[in-house]
Coordinates of C-alpha atoms in Angstrom, one line a residue:
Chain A
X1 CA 3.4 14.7 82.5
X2 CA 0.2 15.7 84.2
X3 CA -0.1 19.5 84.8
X4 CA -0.5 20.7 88.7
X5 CA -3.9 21.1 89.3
X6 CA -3.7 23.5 92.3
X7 CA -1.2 25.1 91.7
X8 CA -1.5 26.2 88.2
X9 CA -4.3 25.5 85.4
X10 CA -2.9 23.7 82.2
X11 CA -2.6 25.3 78.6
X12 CA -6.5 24.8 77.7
X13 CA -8.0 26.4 80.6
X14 CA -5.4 29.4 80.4
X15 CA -6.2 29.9 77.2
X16 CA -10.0 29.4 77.5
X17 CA -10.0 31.5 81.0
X18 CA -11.8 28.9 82.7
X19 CA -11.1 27.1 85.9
X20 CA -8.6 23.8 85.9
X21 CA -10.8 21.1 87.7
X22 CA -9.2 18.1 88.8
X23 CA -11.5 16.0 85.8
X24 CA -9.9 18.6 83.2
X25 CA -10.1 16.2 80.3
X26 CA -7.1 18.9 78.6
X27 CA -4.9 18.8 81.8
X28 CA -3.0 15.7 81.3
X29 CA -2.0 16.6 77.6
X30 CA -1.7 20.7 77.5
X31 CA 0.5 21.6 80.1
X32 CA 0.9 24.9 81.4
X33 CA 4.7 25.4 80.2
X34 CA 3.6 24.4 76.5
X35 CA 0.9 26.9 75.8
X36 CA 1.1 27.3 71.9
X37 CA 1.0 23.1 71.6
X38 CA -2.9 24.0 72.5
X39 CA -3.2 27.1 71.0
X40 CA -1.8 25.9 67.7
X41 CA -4.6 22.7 68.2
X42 CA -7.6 25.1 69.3
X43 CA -6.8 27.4 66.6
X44 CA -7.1 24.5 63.6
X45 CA -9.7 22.4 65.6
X46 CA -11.7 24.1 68.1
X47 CA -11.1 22.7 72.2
X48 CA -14.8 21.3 71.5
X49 CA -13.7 19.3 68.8
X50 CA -10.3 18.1 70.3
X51 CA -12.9 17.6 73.4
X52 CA -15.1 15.2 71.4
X53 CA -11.5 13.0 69.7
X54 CA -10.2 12.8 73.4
X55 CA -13.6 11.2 74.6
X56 CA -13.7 8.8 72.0
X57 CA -10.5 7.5 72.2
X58 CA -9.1 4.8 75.0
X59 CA -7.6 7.1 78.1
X60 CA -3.7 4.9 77.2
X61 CA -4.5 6.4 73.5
X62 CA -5.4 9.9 74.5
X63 CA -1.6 11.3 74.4
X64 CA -0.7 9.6 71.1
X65 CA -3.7 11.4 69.8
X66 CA -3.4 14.7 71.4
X67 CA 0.1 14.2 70.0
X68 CA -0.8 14.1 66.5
X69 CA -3.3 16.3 66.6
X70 CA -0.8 18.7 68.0
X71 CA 1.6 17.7 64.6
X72 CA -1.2 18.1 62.4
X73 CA -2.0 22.0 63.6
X74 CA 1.4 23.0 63.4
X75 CA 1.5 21.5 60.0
X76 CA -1.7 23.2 58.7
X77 CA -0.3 26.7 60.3
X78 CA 2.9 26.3 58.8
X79 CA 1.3 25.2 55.5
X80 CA -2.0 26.2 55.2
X81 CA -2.5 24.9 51.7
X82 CA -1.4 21.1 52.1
X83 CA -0.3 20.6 55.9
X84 CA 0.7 17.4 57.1
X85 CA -0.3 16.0 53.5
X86 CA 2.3 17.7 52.1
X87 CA 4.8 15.6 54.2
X88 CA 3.1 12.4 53.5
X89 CA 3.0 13.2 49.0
X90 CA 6.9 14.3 49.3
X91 CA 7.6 10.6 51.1
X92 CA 4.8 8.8 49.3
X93 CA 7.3 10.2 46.0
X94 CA 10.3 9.3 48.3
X95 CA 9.3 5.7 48.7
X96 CA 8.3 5.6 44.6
X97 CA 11.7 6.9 43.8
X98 CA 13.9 4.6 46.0
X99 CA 11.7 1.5 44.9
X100 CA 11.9 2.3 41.4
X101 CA 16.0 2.8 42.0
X102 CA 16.1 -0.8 44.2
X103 CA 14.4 -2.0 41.3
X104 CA 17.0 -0.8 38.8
X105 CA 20.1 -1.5 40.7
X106 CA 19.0 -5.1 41.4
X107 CA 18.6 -5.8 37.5
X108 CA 22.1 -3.7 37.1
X109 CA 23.2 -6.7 40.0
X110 CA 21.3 -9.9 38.5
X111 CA 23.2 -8.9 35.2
X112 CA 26.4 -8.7 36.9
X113 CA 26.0 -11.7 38.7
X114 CA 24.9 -13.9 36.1
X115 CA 27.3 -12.4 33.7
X116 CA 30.3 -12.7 36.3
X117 CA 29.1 -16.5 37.0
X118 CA 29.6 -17.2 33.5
X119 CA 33.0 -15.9 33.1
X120 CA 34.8 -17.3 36.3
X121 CA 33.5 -20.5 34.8
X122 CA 34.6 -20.7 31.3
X123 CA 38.3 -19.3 33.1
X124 CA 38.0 -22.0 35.5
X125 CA 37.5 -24.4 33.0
X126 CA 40.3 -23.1 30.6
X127 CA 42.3 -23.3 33.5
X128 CA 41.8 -26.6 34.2
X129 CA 41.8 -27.5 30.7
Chain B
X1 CA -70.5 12.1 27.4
X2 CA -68.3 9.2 27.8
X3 CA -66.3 10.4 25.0
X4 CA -65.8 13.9 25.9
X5 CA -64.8 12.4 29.9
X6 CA -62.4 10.4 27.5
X7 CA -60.7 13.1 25.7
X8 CA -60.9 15.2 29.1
X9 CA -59.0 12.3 30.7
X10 CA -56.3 12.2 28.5
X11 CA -55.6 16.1 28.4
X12 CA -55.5 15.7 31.7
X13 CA -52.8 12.9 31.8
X14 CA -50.7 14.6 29.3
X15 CA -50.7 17.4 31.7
X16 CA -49.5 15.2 34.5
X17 CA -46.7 13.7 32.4
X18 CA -45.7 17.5 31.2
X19 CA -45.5 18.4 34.9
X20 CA -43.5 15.2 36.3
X21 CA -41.2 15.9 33.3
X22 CA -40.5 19.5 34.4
X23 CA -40.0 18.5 38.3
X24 CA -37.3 15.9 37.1
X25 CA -35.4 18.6 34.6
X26 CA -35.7 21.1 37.5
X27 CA -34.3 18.5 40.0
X28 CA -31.8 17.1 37.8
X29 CA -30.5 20.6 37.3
X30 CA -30.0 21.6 40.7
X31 CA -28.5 19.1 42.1
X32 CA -30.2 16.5 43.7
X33 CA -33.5 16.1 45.5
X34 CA -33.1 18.9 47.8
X35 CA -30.6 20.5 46.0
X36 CA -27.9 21.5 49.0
X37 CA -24.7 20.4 49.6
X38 CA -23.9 18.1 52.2
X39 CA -22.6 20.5 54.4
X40 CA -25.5 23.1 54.3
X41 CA -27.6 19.6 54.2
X42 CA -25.7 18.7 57.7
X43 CA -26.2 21.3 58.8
X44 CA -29.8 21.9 57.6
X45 CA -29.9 25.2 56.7
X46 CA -30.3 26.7 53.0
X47 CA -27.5 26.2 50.5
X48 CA -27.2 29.6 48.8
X49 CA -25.8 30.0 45.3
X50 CA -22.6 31.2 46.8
X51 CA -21.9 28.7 49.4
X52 CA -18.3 28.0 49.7
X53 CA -18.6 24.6 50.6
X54 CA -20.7 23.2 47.9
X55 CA -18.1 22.9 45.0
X56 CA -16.4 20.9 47.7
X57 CA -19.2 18.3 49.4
X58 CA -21.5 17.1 46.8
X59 CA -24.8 15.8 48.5
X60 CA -24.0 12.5 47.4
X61 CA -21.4 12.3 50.0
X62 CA -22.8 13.1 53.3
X63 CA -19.6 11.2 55.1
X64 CA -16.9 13.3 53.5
X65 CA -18.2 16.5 54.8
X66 CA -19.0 14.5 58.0
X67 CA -15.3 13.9 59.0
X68 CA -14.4 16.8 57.8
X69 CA -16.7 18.6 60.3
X70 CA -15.4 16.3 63.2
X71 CA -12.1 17.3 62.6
X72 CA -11.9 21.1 61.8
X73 CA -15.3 21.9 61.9
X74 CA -17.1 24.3 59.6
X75 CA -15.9 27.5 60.5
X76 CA -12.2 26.4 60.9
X77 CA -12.4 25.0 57.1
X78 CA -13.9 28.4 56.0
X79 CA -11.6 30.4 58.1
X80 CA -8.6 28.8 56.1
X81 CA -9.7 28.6 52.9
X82 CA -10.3 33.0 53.5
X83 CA -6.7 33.3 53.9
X84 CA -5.6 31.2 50.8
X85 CA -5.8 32.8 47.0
X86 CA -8.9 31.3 44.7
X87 CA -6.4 28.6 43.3
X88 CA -4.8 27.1 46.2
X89 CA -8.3 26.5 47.3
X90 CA -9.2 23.3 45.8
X91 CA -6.0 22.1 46.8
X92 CA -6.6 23.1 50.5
X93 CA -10.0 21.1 50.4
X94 CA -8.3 18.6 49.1
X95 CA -6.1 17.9 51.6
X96 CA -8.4 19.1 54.3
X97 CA -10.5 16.1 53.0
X98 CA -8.1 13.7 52.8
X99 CA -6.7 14.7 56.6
X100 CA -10.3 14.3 58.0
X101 CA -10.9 10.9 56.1
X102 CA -7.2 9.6 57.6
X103 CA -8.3 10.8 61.0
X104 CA -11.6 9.2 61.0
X105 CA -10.0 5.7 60.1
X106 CA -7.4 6.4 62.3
X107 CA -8.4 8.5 65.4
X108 CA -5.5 7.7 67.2
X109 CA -2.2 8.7 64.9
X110 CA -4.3 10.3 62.0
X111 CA -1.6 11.5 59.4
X112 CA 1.0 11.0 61.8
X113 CA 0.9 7.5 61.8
X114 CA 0.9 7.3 57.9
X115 CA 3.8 9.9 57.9
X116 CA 6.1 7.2 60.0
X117 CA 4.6 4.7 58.1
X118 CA 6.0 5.9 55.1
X119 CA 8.9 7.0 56.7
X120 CA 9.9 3.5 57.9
X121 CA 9.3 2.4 54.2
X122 CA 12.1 4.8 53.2
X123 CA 14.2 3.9 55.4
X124 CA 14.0 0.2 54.6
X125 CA 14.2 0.8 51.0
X126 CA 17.3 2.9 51.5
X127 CA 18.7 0.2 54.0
X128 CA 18.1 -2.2 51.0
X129 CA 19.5 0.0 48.2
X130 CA 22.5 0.3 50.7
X131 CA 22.7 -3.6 50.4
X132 CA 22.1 -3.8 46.9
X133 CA 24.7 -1.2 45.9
X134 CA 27.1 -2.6 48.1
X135 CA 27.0 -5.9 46.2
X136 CA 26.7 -4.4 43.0
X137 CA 29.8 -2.9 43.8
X138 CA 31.4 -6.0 44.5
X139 CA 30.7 -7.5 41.3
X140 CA 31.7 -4.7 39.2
X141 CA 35.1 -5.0 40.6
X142 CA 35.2 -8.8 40.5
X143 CA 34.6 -8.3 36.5
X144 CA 37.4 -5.5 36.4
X145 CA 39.6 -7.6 38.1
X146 CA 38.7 -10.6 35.9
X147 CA 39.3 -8.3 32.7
X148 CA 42.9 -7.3 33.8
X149 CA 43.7 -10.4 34.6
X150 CA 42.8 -11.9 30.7
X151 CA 44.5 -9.2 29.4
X152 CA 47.7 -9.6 31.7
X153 CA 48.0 -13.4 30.8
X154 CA 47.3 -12.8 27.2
X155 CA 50.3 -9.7 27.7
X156 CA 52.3 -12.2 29.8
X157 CA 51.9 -14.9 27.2
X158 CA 53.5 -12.6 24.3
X159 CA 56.3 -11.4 26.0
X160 CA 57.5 -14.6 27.2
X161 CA 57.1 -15.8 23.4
X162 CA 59.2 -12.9 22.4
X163 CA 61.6 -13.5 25.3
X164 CA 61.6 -17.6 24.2
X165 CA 62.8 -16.3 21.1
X166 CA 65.0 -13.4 21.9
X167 CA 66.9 -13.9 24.2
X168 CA 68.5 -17.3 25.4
X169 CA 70.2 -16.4 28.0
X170 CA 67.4 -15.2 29.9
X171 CA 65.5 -17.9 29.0
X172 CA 67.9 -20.2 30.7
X173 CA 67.5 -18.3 33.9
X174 CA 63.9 -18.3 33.8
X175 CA 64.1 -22.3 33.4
X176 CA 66.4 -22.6 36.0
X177 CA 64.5 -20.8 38.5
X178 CA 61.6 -22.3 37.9
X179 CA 63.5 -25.4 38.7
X180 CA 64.7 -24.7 41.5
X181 CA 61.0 -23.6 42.9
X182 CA 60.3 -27.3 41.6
X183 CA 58.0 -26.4 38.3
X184 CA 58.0 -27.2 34.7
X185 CA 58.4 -25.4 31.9
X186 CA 54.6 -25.8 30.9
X187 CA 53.2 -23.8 34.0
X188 CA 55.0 -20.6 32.3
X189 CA 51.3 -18.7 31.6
X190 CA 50.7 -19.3 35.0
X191 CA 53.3 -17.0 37.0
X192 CA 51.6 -14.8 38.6
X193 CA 49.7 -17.7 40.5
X194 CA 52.6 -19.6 41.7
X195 CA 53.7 -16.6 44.0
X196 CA 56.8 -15.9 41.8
X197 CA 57.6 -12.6 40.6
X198 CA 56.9 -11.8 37.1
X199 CA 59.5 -9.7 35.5
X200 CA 57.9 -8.6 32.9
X201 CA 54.3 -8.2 34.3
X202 CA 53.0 -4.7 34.0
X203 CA 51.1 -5.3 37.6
X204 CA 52.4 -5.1 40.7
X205 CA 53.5 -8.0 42.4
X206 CA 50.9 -6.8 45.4
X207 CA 48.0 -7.1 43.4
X208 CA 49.3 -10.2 41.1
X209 CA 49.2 -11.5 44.8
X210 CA 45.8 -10.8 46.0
X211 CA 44.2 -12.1 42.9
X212 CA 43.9 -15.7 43.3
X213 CA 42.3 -14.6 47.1
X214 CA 39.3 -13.0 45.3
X215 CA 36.2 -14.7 46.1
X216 CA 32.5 -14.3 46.7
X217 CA 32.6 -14.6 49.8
X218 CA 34.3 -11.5 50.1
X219 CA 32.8 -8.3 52.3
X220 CA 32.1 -5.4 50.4
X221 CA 34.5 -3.4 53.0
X222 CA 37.4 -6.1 52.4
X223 CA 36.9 -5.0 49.0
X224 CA 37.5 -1.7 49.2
X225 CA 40.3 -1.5 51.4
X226 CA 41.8 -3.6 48.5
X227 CA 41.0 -0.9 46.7
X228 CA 38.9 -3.0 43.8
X229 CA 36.2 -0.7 43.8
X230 CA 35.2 2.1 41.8
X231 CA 35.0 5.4 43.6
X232 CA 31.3 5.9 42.9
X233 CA 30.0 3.0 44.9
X234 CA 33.0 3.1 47.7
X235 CA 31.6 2.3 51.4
X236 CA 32.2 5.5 52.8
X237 CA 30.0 7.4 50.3
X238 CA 26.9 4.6 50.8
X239 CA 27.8 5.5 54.8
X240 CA 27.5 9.5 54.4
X241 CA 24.0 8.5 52.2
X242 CA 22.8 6.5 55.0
X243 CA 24.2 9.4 57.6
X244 CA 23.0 12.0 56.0
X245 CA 19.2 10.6 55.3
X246 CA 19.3 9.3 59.0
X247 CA 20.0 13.6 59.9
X248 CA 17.6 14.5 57.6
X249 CA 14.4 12.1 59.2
X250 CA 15.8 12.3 62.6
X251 CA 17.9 8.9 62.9
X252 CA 16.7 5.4 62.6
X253 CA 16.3 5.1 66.6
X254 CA 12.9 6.5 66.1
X255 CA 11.1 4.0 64.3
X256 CA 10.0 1.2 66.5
X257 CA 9.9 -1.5 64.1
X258 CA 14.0 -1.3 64.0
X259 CA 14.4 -4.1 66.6
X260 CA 11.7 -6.2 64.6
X261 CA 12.7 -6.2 61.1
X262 CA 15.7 -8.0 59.8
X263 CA 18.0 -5.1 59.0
X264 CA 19.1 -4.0 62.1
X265 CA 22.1 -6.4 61.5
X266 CA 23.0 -5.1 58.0
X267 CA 26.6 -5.1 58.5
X268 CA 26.7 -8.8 59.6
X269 CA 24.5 -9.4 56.6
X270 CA 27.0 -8.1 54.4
X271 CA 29.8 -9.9 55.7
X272 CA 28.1 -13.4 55.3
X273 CA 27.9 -15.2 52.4
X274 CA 27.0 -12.8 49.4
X275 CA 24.7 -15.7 47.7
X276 CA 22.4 -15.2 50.6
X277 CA 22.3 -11.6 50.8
X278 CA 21.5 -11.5 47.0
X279 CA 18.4 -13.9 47.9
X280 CA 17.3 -12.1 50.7
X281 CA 17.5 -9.1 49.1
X282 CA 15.8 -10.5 45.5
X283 CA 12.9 -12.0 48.3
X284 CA 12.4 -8.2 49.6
X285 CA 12.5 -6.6 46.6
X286 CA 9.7 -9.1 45.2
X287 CA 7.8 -8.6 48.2
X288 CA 7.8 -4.6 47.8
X289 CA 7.3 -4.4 44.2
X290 CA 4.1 -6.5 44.6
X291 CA 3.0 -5.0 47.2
X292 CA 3.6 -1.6 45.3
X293 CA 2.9 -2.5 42.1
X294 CA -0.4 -0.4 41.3
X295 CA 1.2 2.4 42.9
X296 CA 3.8 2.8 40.5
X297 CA 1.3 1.7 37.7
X298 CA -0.5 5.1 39.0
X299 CA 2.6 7.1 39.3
X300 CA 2.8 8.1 36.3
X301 CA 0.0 10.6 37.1
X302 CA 0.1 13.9 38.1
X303 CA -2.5 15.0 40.6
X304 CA -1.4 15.4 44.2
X305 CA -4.5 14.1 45.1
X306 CA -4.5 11.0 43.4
X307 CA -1.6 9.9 44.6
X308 CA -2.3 10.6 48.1
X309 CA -5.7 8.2 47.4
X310 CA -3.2 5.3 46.6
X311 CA -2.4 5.6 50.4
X312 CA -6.1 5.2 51.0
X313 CA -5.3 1.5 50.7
X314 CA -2.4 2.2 53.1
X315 CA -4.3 3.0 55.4
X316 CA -6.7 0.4 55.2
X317 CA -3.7 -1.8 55.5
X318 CA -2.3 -0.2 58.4
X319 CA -4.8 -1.9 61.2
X320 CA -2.0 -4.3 61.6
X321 CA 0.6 -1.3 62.4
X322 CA -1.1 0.4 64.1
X323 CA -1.7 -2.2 66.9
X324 CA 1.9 -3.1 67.2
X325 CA 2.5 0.9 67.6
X326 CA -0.2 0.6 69.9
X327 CA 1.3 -1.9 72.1
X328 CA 4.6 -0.2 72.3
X329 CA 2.9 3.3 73.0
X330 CA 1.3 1.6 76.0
X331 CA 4.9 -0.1 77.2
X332 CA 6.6 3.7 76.6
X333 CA 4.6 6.5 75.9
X334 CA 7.5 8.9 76.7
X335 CA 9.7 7.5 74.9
X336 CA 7.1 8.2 71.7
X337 CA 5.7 11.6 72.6
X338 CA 9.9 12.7 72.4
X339 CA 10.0 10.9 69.1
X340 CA 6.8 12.7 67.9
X341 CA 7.9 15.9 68.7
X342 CA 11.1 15.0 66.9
X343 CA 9.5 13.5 64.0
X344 CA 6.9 16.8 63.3
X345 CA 10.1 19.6 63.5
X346 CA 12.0 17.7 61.0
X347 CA 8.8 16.7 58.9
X348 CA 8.0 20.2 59.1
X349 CA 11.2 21.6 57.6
X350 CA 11.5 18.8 54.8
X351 CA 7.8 19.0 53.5
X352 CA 8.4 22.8 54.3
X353 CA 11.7 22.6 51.5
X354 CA 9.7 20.0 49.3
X355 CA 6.8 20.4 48.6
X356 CA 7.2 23.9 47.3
X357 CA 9.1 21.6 44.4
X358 CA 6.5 19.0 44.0
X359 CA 3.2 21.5 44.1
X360 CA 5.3 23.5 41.0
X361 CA 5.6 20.2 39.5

């Protein structure tokens, strides 16, 4: 996962034109053979900003975040309007829909059940009768 | 000399009053005390007339603007909103805001972590729907079968009254085979149960057969290899549904909650007793449309935007999912970063193909 240090500096400091140290805080997450994953990040949020997230978060945290950060700036490039929020409205109306369907087909199955209960018991008793 | 200090005095305080009057009007017009939005006011610089933040950050909400400014930063924000048209730019705040806000309550997972959120509420709602359709199914061809059968005894019953009367002979070798099979006359309505084959039935002897097997505790597959259900609901379309969904979000592997919640067995739910799938599934559907009840009170709007605030109480619900996510990220964090990079192509395409829909509508 982490990027070598000697040999060759990670995505941020290529990008930046700075030298890799060995406390890069960038070096474990950007990786020199992924260089648009940071570009894509710096671009939206600025290496300072990313910087400050990365500080702030827990070190076992830092590539979940780095991660979605990542996710979000490809979004917002891709979509520069909505980005990632346009994902979330189109399941947020995804989850609405399939809720309001489950919702319908289990009165569609109450009424068959109740319906069907009623019927194999009047036969049952005809039967019997 | 007292008098004219008097009248002096209260010229004086009228004037005071005038002037206290203006400075409100002139405040309340601009804006607020200082008058600049809460981004030049961050920022503490002056807010000019054509500031492109201010229709955006009202100085009444310093915080806004703050996470906003965390995230992107100032000259990211205005960067973007240059390349959008004049209409798509409220819309671009919008969701700039709402990013920054999820990021700040989240600094870990941000939007990502509501996406898969939402995305593991999908799939358990169409897991359920599976379930529920699957039964439905069953019961709809329970009823058919139950309506052929009334109207094949009350068939059966004429004929053999025209028979009775017709023809004699025939009559007699009914009787005597019934005999012989060690029945009575009186359980002639009742053919089609006793295993014997009914002449005059307009069924097949196949299905007369597999009637009396019927029961609810039948699987929904058992039932339609019989072939009792209608084609609409069959199990092989609910399974290219489920297939095709699981394609289209990158297959159910991906969510980590799949070995926690109870529909990883689905199948073996199906095949027990129906009863208790219809309870569990009347239990889960009870439990979701409480817990979603003001969202689909709101729905009705609609604004983007105020449906994506209804997730602002997702979020603030999600401090218990987003330490369980935690504590698996820290047992595989490989196993994650894969499924992230996963998740944002295929999000990426869909919201790409969507939304295009949902922003005309």
């Amino acid at each position: 996962m982490s990027s070598n240090y000697t040999n060759s500096p990670c995505a941020a400091c290529k990008f930046l034109r700075r030298r890799c140290t060995s406390d890069c805080v960038f070096a474990p997450y950007f990786p020199p053979e992924e260089p648009t994953k940071f570009a894509n990040v710096h671009r939206i949020f600025g290496a300072s900003n990313v910087s400050k997230i990365l500080h702030e978060v827990a070190p076992h945290q830092r590539e979940d975040a780095v991660n979605s950060l990542a996710y979000e700036a490809e979004a917002r490039l891709k979509d520069p309007v909505y980005g990632c929020v346009g994902a979330i409205s189109v399941l947020q109306r995804q989850v609405l829909r399939l809720q309001r369907e489950l919702e319908d087909t289990n009165a569609d199955l109450m009424r068959y059940a109740s319906c069907l209960g009623g019927e194999t018991t009047s036969a049952y008793g005809g039967r019997r009768g | 000399m007292s008098h004219i200090k008097q009248i002096h005095n209260g010229s004086l305080e009228r004037f005071l009053d005038l002037l206290l009057i203006a400075f409100i009007v002139f405040m309340t017009l601009k804006g607020g005390t200082s008058g600049a939005c809460a981004a030049c006011k961050f920022q503490r610089r002056r807010c000019a007339a054509d500031c492109p933040l201010a229709p955006y950050f009202p100085a009444e909400q310093p915080k806004l603007f703050q996470n906003v400014h965390r995230l992107f930063g100032v000259r990211s924000i205005v960067k973007i909103l240059e390349k959008l048209e004049e209409p798509q730019k409220p819309e671009a705040m919008k969701s700039i805001i709402f990013q920054s806000y999820v990021r700040d309550r989240s600094p870990v997972h941000g939007c990502l972590g509501v996406t898969q959120h939402l995305q593991y509420m999908v799939m358990l709602a169409e897991e359920e729907l599976k379930a529920v359709n699957s039964q439905l199914q069953f019961y709809r061809s329970q009823q058919q079968q139950q309506n052929g059968q009334t109207q094949n005894q009350n068939h059966t019953h004429t004929q053999m009254m025209m028979h009775e009367i017709g023809d004699d002979k025939q009559q007699e070798d009914v009787t005597s085979q019934q005999l012989d099979l060690g029945m009575g006359l009186t359980v002639n309505n009742n053919h089609q149960n006793n295993g014997v084959t009914p002449f005059f039935s307009p069924l097949p002897v196949s299905e007369i057969q597999q009637q009396p097997q019927m029961s609810y505790t039948y699987s929904c597959s058992e039932v339609n290899h019989n072939g009792f259900s209608p084609p609409a609901y069959n199990t092989d379309s609910c399974k290219e549904i489920l297939n095709n969904n699981a394609n289209a979000w990158g297959g159910l592997n991906r969510f980590h909650y799949n070995n926690d919640n109870g529909f990883g067995n689905q199948n073996e739910i199906n095949k027990s007793n129906n009863y208790g799938v219809m309870a569990i599934q009347s239990q889960l559907v009870n439990l979701q449309m409480a817990s979603n009840h003001q969202q689909q009170e709101e729905e009705e709007d609609d604004n983007d935007y105020d449906e994506i605030h209804q997730f602002l109480e997702i979020i603030e619900d999600r401090q218990s999912y987003a330490d369980s996510k935690e504590a698996y990220a820290s047992s595989s964090g490989e196993n994650l970063k894969e499924q992230i990079d996963e998740i944002g192509e295929n999000e990426l395409r869909s919201a790409a193909t969507c939304f295009s829909l949902t922003s005309v509508n």
